[in-house]
Coordinates of N, CA and C in Angstrom, one line a residue:
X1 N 7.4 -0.5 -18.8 CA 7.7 -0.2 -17.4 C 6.7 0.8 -16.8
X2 N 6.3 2.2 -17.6 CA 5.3 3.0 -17.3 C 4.0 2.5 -17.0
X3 N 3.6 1.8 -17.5 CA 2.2 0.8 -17.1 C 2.3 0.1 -15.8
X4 N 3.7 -0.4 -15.3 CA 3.5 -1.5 -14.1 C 3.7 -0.3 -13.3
X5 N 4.2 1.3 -13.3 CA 4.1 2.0 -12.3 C 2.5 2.2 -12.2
X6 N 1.7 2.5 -13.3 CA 0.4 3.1 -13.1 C -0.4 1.9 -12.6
X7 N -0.3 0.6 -12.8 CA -1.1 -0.5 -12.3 C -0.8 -0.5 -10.6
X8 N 0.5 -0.4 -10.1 CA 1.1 -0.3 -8.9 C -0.3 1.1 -8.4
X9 N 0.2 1.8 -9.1 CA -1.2 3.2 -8.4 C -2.3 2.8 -8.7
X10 N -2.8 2.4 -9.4 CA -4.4 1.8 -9.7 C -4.7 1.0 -8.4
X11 N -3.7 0.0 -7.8 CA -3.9 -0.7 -6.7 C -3.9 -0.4 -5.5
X12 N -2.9 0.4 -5.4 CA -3.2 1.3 -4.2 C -3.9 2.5 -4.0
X13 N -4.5 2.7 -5.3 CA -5.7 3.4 -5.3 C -6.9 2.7 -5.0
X14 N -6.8 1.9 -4.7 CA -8.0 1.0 -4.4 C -8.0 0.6 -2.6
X15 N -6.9 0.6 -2.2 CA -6.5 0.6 -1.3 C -7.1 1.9 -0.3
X16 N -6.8 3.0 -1.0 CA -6.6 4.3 -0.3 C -8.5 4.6 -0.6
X17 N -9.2 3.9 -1.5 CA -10.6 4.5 -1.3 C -11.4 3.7 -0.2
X18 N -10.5 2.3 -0.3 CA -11.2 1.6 0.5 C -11.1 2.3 1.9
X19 N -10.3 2.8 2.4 CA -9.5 3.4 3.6 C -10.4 4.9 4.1
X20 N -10.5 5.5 3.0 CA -11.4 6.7 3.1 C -13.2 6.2 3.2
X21 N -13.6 5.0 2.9 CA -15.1 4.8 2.9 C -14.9 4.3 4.3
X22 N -13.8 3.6 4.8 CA -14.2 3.5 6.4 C -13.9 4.3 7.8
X23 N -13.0 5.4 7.1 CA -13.0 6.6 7.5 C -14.2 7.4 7.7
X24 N -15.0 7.6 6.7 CA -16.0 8.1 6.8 C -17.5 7.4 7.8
X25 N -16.9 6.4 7.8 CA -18.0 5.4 8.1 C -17.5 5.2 9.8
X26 N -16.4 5.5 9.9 CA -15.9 5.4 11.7 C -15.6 3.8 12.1
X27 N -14.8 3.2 10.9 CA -15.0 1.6 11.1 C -13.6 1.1 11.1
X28 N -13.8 0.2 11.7 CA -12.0 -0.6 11.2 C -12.4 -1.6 10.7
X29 N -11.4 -2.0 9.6 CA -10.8 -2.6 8.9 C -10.6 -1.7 7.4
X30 N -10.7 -3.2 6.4 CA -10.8 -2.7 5.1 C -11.1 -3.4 4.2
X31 N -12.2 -3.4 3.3 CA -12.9 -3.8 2.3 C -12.0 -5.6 2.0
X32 N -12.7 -6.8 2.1 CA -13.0 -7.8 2.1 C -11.4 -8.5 2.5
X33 N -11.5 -7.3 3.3 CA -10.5 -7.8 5.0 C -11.0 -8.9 6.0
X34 N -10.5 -9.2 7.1 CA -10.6 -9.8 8.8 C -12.1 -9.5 8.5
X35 N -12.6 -10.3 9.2 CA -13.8 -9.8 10.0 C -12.8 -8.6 12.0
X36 N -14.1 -7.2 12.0 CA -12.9 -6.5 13.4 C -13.8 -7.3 14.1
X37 N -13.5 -7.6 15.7 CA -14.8 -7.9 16.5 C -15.3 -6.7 16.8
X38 N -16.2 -6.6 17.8 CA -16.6 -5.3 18.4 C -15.8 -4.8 19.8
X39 N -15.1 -5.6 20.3 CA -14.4 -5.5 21.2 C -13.0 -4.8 20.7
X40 N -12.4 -4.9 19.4 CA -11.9 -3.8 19.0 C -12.1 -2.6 18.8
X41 N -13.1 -2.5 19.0 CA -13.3 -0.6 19.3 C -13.5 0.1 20.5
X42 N -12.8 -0.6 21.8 CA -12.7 -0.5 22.9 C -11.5 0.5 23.2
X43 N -10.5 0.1 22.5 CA -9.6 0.3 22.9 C -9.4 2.1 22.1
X44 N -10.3 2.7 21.7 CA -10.0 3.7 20.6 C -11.0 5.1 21.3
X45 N -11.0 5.9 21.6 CA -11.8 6.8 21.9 C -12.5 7.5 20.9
X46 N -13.6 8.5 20.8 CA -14.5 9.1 19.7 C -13.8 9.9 18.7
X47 N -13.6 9.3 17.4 CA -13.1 9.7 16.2 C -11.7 9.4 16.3
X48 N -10.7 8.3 16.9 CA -9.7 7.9 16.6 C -9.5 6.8 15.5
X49 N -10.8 6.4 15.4 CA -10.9 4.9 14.4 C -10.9 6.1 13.3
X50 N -11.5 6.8 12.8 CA -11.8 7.6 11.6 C -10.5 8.3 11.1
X51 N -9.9 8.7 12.5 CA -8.5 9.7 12.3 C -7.1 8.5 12.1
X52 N -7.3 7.0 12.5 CA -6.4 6.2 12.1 C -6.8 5.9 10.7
X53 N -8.1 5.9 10.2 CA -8.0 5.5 8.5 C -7.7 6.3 7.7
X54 N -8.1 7.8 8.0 CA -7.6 8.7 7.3 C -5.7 8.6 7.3
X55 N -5.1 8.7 8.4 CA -3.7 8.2 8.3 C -3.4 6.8 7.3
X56 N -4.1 6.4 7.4 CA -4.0 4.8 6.5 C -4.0 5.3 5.2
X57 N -5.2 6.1 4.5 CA -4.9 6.8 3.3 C -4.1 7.5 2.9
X58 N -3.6 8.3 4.0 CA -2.9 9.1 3.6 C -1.0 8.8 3.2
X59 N -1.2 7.5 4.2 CA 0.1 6.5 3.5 C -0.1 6.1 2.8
X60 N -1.1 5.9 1.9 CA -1.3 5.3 0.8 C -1.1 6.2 -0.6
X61 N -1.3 7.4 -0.4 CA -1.3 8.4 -0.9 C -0.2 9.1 -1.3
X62 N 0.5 8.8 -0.1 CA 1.9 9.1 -0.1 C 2.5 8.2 -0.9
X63 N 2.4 6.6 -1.0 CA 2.8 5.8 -2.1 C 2.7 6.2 -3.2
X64 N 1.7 6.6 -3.5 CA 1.3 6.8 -4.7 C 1.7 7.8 -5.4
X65 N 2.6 8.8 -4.7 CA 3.4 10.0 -5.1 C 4.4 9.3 -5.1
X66 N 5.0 8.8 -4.4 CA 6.4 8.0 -5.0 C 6.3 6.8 -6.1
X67 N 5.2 6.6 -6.1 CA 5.1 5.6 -7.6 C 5.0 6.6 -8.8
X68 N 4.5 7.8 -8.6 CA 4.8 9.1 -9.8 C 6.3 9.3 -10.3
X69 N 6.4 9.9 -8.7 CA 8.0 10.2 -9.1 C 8.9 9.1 -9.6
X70 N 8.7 7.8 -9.9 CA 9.1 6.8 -10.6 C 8.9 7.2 -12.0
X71 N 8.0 7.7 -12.5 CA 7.9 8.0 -13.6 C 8.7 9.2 -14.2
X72 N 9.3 9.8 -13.5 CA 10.1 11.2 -13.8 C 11.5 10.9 -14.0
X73 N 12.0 11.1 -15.1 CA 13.7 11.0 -15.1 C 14.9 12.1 -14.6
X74 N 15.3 11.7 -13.7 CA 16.2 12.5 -12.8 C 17.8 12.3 -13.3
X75 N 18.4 13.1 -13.6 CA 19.8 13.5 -14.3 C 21.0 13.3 -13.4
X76 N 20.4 13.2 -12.1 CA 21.2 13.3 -11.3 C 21.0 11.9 -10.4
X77 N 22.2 11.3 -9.7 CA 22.1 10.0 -9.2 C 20.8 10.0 -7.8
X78 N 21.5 10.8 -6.8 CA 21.0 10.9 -5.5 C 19.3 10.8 -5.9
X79 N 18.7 11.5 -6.5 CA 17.0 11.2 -6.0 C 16.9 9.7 -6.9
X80 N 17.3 9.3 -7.4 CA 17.1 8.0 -7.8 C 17.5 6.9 -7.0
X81 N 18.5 7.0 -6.3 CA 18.8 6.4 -5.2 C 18.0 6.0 -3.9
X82 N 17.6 7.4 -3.4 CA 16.7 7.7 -2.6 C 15.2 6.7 -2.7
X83 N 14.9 7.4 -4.0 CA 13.4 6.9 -4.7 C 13.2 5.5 -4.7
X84 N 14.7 4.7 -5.0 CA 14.5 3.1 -4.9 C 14.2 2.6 -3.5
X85 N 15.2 3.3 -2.7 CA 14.9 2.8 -1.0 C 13.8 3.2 -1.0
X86 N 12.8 3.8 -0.9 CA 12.0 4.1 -0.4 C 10.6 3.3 -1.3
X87 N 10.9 3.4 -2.5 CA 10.2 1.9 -3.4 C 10.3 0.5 -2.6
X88 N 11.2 0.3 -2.0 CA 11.7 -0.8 -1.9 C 11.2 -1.6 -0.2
X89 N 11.3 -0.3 0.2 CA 10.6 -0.2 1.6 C 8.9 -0.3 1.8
X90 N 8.0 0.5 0.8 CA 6.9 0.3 1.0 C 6.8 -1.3 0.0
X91 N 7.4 -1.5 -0.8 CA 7.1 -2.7 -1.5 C 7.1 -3.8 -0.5
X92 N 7.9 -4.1 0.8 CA 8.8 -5.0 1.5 C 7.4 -4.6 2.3
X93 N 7.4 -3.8 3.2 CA 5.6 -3.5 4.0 C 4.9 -4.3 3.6
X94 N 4.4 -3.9 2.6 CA 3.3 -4.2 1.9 C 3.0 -6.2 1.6
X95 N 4.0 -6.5 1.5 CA 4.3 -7.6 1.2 C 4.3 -8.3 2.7
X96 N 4.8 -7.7 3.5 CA 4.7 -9.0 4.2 C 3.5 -8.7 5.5
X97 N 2.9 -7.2 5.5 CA 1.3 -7.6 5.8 C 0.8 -8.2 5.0
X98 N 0.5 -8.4 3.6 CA 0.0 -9.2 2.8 C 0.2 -10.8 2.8
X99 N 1.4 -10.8 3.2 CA 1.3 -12.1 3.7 C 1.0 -12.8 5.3
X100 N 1.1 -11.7 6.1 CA 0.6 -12.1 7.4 C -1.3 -12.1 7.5
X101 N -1.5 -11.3 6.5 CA -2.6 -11.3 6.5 C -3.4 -12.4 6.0
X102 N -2.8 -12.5 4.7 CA -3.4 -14.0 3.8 C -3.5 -15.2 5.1
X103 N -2.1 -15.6 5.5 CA -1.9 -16.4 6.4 C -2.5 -16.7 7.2
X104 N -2.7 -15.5 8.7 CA -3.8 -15.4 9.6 C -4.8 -15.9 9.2
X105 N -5.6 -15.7 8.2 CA -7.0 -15.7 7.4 C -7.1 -17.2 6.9
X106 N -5.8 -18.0 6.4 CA -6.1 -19.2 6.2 C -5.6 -20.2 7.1
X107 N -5.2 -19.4 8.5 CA -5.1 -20.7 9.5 C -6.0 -20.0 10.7
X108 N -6.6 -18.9 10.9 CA -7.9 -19.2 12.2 C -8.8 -18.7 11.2
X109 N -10.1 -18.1 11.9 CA -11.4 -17.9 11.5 C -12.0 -16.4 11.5
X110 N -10.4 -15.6 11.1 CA -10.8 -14.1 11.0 C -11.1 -13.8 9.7
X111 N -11.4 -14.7 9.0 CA -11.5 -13.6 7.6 C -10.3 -13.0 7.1
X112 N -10.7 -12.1 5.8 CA -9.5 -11.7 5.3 C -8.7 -12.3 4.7
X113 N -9.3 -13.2 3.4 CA -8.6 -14.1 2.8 C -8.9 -13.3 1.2
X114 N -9.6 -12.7 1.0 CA -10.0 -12.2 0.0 C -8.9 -10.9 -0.1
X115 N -8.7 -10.4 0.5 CA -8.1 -8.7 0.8 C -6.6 -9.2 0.9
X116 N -6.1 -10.3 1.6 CA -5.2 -10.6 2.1 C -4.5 -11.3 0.1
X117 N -5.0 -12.3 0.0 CA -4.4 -12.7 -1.5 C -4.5 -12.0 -2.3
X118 N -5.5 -10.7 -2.4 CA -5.4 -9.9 -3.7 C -4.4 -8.5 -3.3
X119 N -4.3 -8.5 -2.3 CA -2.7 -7.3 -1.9 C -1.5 -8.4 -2.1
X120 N -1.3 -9.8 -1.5 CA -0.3 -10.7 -1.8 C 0.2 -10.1 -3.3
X121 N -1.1 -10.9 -4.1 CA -0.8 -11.1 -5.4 C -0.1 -9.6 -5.9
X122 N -0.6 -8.8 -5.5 CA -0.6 -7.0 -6.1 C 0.7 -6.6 -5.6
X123 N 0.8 -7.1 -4.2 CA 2.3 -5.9 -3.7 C 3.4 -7.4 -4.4
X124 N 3.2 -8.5 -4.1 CA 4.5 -9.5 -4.5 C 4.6 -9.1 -5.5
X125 N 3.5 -9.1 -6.6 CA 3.7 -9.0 -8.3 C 4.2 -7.9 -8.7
X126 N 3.8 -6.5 -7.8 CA 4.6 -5.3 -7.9 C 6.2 -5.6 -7.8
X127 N 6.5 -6.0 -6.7 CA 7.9 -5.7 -6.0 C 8.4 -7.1 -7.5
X128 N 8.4 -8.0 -8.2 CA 8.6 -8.8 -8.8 C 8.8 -7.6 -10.8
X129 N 7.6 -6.9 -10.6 CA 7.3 -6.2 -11.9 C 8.2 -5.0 -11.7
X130 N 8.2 -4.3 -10.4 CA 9.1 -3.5 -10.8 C 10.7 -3.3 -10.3
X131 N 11.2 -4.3 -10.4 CA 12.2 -4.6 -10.3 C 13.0 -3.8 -11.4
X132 N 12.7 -4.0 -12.8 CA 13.5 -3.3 -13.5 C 12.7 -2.1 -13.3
X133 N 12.2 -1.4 -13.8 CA 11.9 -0.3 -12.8 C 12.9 0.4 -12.3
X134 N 13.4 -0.3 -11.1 CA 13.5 0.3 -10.0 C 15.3 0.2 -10.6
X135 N 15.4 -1.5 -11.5 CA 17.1 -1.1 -11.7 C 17.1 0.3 -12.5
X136 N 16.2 0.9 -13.5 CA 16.6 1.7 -14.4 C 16.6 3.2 -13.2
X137 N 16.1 2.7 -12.3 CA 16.3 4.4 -11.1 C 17.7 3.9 -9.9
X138 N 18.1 3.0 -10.0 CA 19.6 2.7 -9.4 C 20.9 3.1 -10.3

């Protein structure tokens, strides 16, 4: 069970660096994402693209502390309860941009087929892997 939490963080660690290199870079999207046009950066004024990815990391980040605290045994029912909703919530996110995204990508000509099936595969196979998991924190 401990391993499919730390694979769960490995992936969204990958997520979250991807997020911070285009942060730094002042870009939207995310690594072998959509193609953005350029006309999406109209709508954003000087350093809001940078300060929306940094927020993108930083939800990622934040996952990644609740995929910890999955690893901690709590004596008491209530934070385990909690900890599943909120498992359960980014799992369900995650999954169905992952699938909106796959989707988009294989019925017009944005790109994002790459990024889109390898989050599919990672967030479905997560919410599928840690299911028990999540029964042993219910």
């Amino acid at each position: 069970m401990r391993m499919m939490g730390y694979a769960a963080m490995g992936w969204t660690g990958l997520y979250v660096v991807s997020k911070v290199f285009f942060a730094l870079e002042g870009r939207l999207g995310v690594t072998g994402g959509p193609h953005v046009a350029p006309e999406s950066y109209q709508g954003y004024e000087p350093g809001e693209v940078a300060s929306a990815q940094w927020a993108n990391a930083g939800s990622g980040l934040l996952i990644i502390m609740f995929l910890l605290a999955a690893q901690v045994r709590f004596d008491r029912r209530w934070p385990r309860v909690v900890l599943l909703v909120l498992l359960w919530l980014c799992t369900a996110m995650a999954a169905v941009g992952a699938v909106g995204m796959l989707g988009g990508a294989l019925l017009t000509d944005r790109g994002g087929a790459v990024f889109g099936g390898y989050f599919t595969l990672c967030r479905c196979g997560d919410q599928c892997k840690l299911t028990p998991l999540m029964r042993l924190l219910a």
